[in-house]
Amino acid sequence: SYELTQPSSVSVSPGQTATITCSGDVLAKRYARWFQQKPGQAPVLVIYKDSERPSGIPERFSGSSSGTTVTLTISGAQVEDEADYYCYSVPDNRWVFGGGTKLTVL
Amino acid sequence: EVQLVESGGGLVQPGGSLRLSCATSGFTFNRYWMSWVRQAPGKGLEWVANIDEHGSEKNYADYVKGRFTISRDNATTSLFLQMNSLRVEDSALYYCTLGDYWGQGTLVTVSS
């Protein structure tokens, strides 16, 4: 079965760049998506197809891919970006989630 | 505006059953795969099952296979999840999603 691995936590100061990685063999052949989830709220899509940003998502959110790793970058992170972030991919019509990364902006 | 509204959650004893529903609007339902994803309190997101646009292909996570059944009604743009033989570890907030959009979830608690 496929697995996606994320760091459990990332911490930055406001205005700094936050980088969250997601690694797994499936990413070499399937796109990844990134979700942001704030406490008590449903997940919100912030990146799809590795690097595409949905309308309404701030430009400071970007994604990239290299081999079996995708990266979510938040340039100039703001306090309101503090949340859990999940990557996921869909190999063989089955979803696989990363374990989630808690981003602290403090 | 895309809307996904889950219902049907509640408290059930181990071994019991529940049927979750998801009422949708704001998009062409019969053109999208639909999924159920769950999240136990304080835990990460966990995929449960999905179904293709016509209801002909269904996929399940190993931990629910044989106990849960996903279905859809394109006429009423609704998604369902029949959950049988429920276990304590099935306790979670269950989300209906088409990938880009998510509902607010319905809470399932399995406890004696």
CSV table of C-alpha atoms in Angstrom, one decimal:
chain,number,residue,atom,x,y,z
A,1,SER,CA,0.0,0.0,0.0
A,2,TYR,CA,1.1,3.6,-0.6
A,3,GLU,CA,2.2,5.9,2.1
A,4,LEU,CA,2.8,9.7,2.3
A,5,THR,CA,5.2,11.1,4.9
A,6,GLN,CA,5.0,14.6,6.3
A,7,PRO,CA,6.9,16.2,9.2
A,8,SER,CA,4.6,16.3,12.3
A,9,SER,CA,5.3,20.0,13.0
A,10,VAL,CA,6.8,23.1,11.5
A,11,SER,CA,7.3,26.4,13.3
A,12,VAL,CA,8.1,29.8,11.8
A,13,SER,CA,7.9,33.4,12.9
A,14,PRO,CA,5.5,35.8,11.1
A,15,GLY,CA,6.9,36.9,7.8
A,16,GLN,CA,9.2,34.0,7.4
A,17,THR,CA,8.9,31.3,4.8
A,18,ALA,CA,7.3,28.0,5.9
A,19,THR,CA,8.1,24.8,4.0
A,20,ILE,CA,6.2,21.6,4.4
A,21,THR,CA,7.3,18.4,2.6
A,22,CYS,CA,5.4,15.3,1.6
A,23,SER,CA,7.2,12.2,0.4
A,24,GLY,CA,6.1,9.0,-1.1
A,25,ASP,CA,6.7,6.7,-4.1
A,26,VAL,CA,3.2,7.4,-5.5
A,27,LEU,CA,4.2,11.1,-6.0
A,28,ALA,CA,6.5,10.1,-8.9
A,29,LYS,CA,3.4,9.2,-10.9
A,30,ARG,CA,0.4,11.0,-9.4
A,31,TYR,CA,-0.3,14.6,-8.6
A,32,ALA,CA,-0.6,15.8,-5.0
A,33,ARG,CA,-3.1,18.1,-3.4
A,34,TRP,CA,-2.7,20.1,-0.2
A,35,PHE,CA,-5.4,21.0,2.3
A,36,GLN,CA,-5.4,23.5,5.1
A,37,GLN,CA,-7.5,22.6,8.2
A,38,LYS,CA,-8.0,25.0,11.1
A,39,PRO,CA,-9.5,23.8,14.4
A,40,GLY,CA,-13.1,22.9,14.2
A,41,GLN,CA,-13.3,23.6,10.4
A,42,ALA,CA,-13.5,21.4,7.3
A,43,PRO,CA,-10.4,21.1,5.2
A,44,VAL,CA,-9.8,23.7,2.5
A,45,LEU,CA,-7.9,23.0,-0.7
A,46,VAL,CA,-4.9,25.3,-1.1
A,47,ILE,CA,-2.9,23.5,-3.9
A,48,TYR,CA,-3.9,21.0,-6.5
A,49,LYS,CA,-1.9,19.3,-9.3
A,50,ASP,CA,1.3,19.7,-7.3
A,51,SER,CA,1.5,23.5,-7.9
A,52,GLU,CA,-1.8,25.0,-9.0
A,53,ARG,CA,-3.5,27.4,-6.6
A,54,PRO,CA,-7.4,27.6,-6.5
A,55,SER,CA,-9.0,30.9,-6.9
A,56,GLY,CA,-9.3,32.7,-3.6
A,57,ILE,CA,-6.1,31.2,-2.1
A,58,PRO,CA,-3.5,33.9,-1.4
A,59,GLU,CA,-0.4,34.0,-3.6
A,60,ARG,CA,1.9,33.4,-0.7
A,61,PHE,CA,0.8,29.7,-1.0
A,62,SER,CA,2.8,27.8,-3.6
A,63,GLY,CA,3.6,24.2,-4.4
A,64,SER,CA,6.4,22.3,-6.2
A,65,SER,CA,7.4,18.8,-7.0
A,66,SER,CA,10.6,16.9,-7.5
A,67,GLY,CA,10.7,13.1,-7.9
A,68,THR,CA,8.9,11.5,-4.9
A,69,THR,CA,8.6,14.7,-2.9
A,70,VAL,CA,6.1,17.6,-3.1
A,71,THR,CA,6.5,20.8,-1.2
A,72,LEU,CA,4.1,23.4,0.1
A,73,THR,CA,5.7,26.8,0.6
A,74,ILE,CA,4.1,29.7,2.4
A,75,SER,CA,6.1,32.8,1.6
A,76,GLY,CA,5.8,35.4,4.3
A,77,ALA,CA,3.6,33.2,6.6
A,78,GLN,CA,1.0,35.1,8.6
A,79,VAL,CA,-0.6,34.2,12.0
A,80,GLU,CA,-3.8,33.2,10.2
A,81,ASP,CA,-1.9,30.5,8.3
A,82,GLU,CA,-1.4,28.6,11.5
A,83,ALA,CA,-3.2,25.3,10.9
A,84,ASP,CA,-2.8,21.6,10.1
A,85,TYR,CA,-1.8,20.9,6.5
A,86,TYR,CA,-2.4,17.6,4.8
A,87,CYS,CA,-1.1,16.3,1.4
A,88,TYR,CA,-2.9,13.6,-0.4
A,89,SER,CA,-2.8,11.7,-3.7
A,90,VAL,CA,-5.0,9.2,-5.5
A,91,PRO,CA,-3.2,6.1,-6.8
A,92,ASP,CA,-5.5,3.5,-8.3
A,93,ASN,CA,-8.6,5.5,-7.4
A,94,ARG,CA,-7.8,5.2,-3.7
A,95,TRP,CA,-7.0,8.2,-1.7
A,96,VAL,CA,-3.8,8.3,0.4
A,97,PHE,CA,-3.3,11.1,3.0
A,98,GLY,CA,-0.1,12.2,4.6
A,99,GLY,CA,-0.2,12.2,8.4
A,100,GLY,CA,-0.5,16.0,8.6
A,101,THR,CA,1.8,18.8,9.6
A,102,LYS,CA,0.9,21.3,12.3
A,103,LEU,CA,2.2,24.7,11.3
A,104,THR,CA,2.8,27.2,14.1
A,105,VAL,CA,3.3,30.8,13.2
A,106,LEU,CA,4.5,32.5,16.3
B,1,GLU,CA,-22.1,27.8,-4.6
B,2,VAL,CA,-21.1,24.2,-3.9
B,3,GLN,CA,-22.8,22.8,-0.8
B,4,LEU,CA,-22.3,19.5,0.9
B,5,VAL,CA,-24.4,18.7,4.0
B,6,GLU,CA,-23.9,15.5,5.9
B,7,SER,CA,-26.4,14.0,8.3
B,8,GLY,CA,-27.1,10.7,10.0
B,9,GLY,CA,-24.4,10.6,12.6
B,10,GLY,CA,-25.0,9.8,16.2
B,11,LEU,CA,-24.2,7.5,19.1
B,12,VAL,CA,-24.4,3.8,18.4
B,13,GLN,CA,-23.3,0.7,20.3
B,14,PRO,CA,-20.5,-1.6,19.0
B,15,GLY,CA,-21.8,-3.9,16.4
B,16,GLY,CA,-24.6,-1.5,15.4
B,17,SER,CA,-25.4,0.3,12.2
B,18,LEU,CA,-25.8,3.8,10.9
B,19,ARG,CA,-26.5,5.3,7.5
B,20,LEU,CA,-24.9,8.6,6.6
B,21,SER,CA,-26.3,10.9,4.0
B,22,CYS,CA,-24.8,13.8,2.1
B,23,ALA,CA,-27.1,16.3,0.4
B,24,THR,CA,-25.3,18.2,-2.4
B,25,SER,CA,-26.0,21.2,-4.6
B,26,GLY,CA,-24.2,23.8,-6.7
B,27,PHE,CA,-22.4,21.5,-9.1
B,28,THR,CA,-23.2,18.8,-11.6
B,29,PHE,CA,-23.3,15.8,-9.2
B,30,ASN,CA,-23.4,13.1,-11.9
B,31,ARG,CA,-20.0,14.2,-13.3
B,32,TYR,CA,-17.9,13.7,-10.2
B,33,TRP,CA,-16.5,10.9,-8.1
B,34,MET,CA,-17.5,11.3,-4.5
B,35,SER,CA,-15.8,10.2,-1.4
B,36,TRP,CA,-16.2,9.8,2.4
B,37,VAL,CA,-13.2,10.8,4.6
B,38,ARG,CA,-13.2,10.5,8.4
B,39,GLN,CA,-11.2,12.2,11.2
B,40,ALA,CA,-11.1,10.8,14.7
B,41,PRO,CA,-10.8,13.4,17.4
B,42,GLY,CA,-7.4,14.9,17.4
B,43,LYS,CA,-6.2,12.7,14.6
B,44,GLY,CA,-5.5,13.1,10.9
B,45,LEU,CA,-7.7,12.6,7.8
B,46,GLU,CA,-8.4,9.1,6.8
B,47,TRP,CA,-10.0,8.1,3.5
B,48,VAL,CA,-13.0,5.7,3.8
B,49,ALA,CA,-14.5,5.0,0.4
B,50,ASN,CA,-15.3,6.5,-3.0
B,51,ILE,CA,-17.7,6.0,-5.8
B,52,ASP,CA,-17.6,6.9,-9.5
B,53,GLU,CA,-20.0,9.2,-11.3
B,54,HIS,CA,-22.4,6.4,-12.2
B,55,GLY,CA,-22.2,4.3,-9.1
B,56,SER,CA,-20.5,1.4,-10.9
B,57,GLU,CA,-17.1,1.6,-9.4
B,58,LYS,CA,-16.7,1.6,-5.6
B,59,ASN,CA,-13.5,1.5,-3.6
B,60,TYR,CA,-13.0,1.0,0.1
B,61,ALA,CA,-10.2,1.3,2.6
B,62,ASP,CA,-9.1,-2.0,4.0
B,63,TYR,CA,-10.3,-1.1,7.5
B,64,VAL,CA,-13.9,-0.7,6.4
B,65,LYS,CA,-14.2,-3.2,3.5
B,66,GLY,CA,-17.0,-5.7,4.0
B,67,ARG,CA,-18.6,-3.5,6.7
B,68,PHE,CA,-19.3,-0.2,4.9
B,69,THR,CA,-21.2,0.4,1.6
B,70,ILE,CA,-21.0,3.6,-0.4
B,71,SER,CA,-23.8,4.5,-2.7
B,72,ARG,CA,-25.3,7.5,-4.5
B,73,ASP,CA,-28.5,8.7,-6.0
B,74,ASN,CA,-27.9,11.0,-9.0
B,75,ALA,CA,-31.5,11.9,-9.3
B,76,THR,CA,-31.5,13.5,-5.8
B,77,THR,CA,-27.7,14.4,-5.9
B,78,SER,CA,-27.1,12.5,-2.7
B,79,LEU,CA,-24.3,10.4,-1.4
B,80,PHE,CA,-24.7,7.7,1.2
B,81,LEU,CA,-22.6,5.5,3.5
B,82,GLN,CA,-24.1,2.5,5.1
B,83,MET,CA,-22.0,1.5,8.1
B,84,ASN,CA,-22.6,-2.0,9.7
B,85,SER,CA,-20.7,-3.9,12.4
B,86,LEU,CA,-19.4,-0.6,13.8
B,87,ARG,CA,-16.4,-0.6,16.0
B,88,VAL,CA,-15.2,1.8,18.7
B,89,GLU,CA,-12.3,2.7,16.3
B,90,ASP,CA,-14.9,3.9,13.7
B,91,SER,CA,-15.7,6.8,15.9
B,92,ALA,CA,-14.9,10.0,13.9
B,93,LEU,CA,-16.2,13.0,12.1
B,94,TYR,CA,-17.3,11.8,8.7
B,95,TYR,CA,-16.9,14.2,5.8
B,96,CYS,CA,-18.5,14.0,2.4
B,97,THR,CA,-16.2,15.4,-0.3
B,98,LEU,CA,-15.7,15.6,-4.1
B,99,GLY,CA,-12.0,16.6,-3.5
B,100,ASP,CA,-12.1,20.3,-4.0
B,101,TYR,CA,-15.0,20.9,-1.6
B,102,TRP,CA,-15.9,19.4,1.7
B,103,GLY,CA,-18.9,19.3,3.9
B,104,GLN,CA,-18.8,20.2,7.6
B,105,GLY,CA,-19.0,16.6,8.7
B,106,THR,CA,-21.3,14.4,10.8
B,107,LEU,CA,-20.1,12.9,14.0
B,108,VAL,CA,-20.2,9.2,14.6
B,109,THR,CA,-19.6,7.8,18.1
B,110,VAL,CA,-19.4,4.1,18.7
B,111,SER,CA,-19.5,3.3,22.4
B,112,SER,CA,-21.3,1.1,24.9
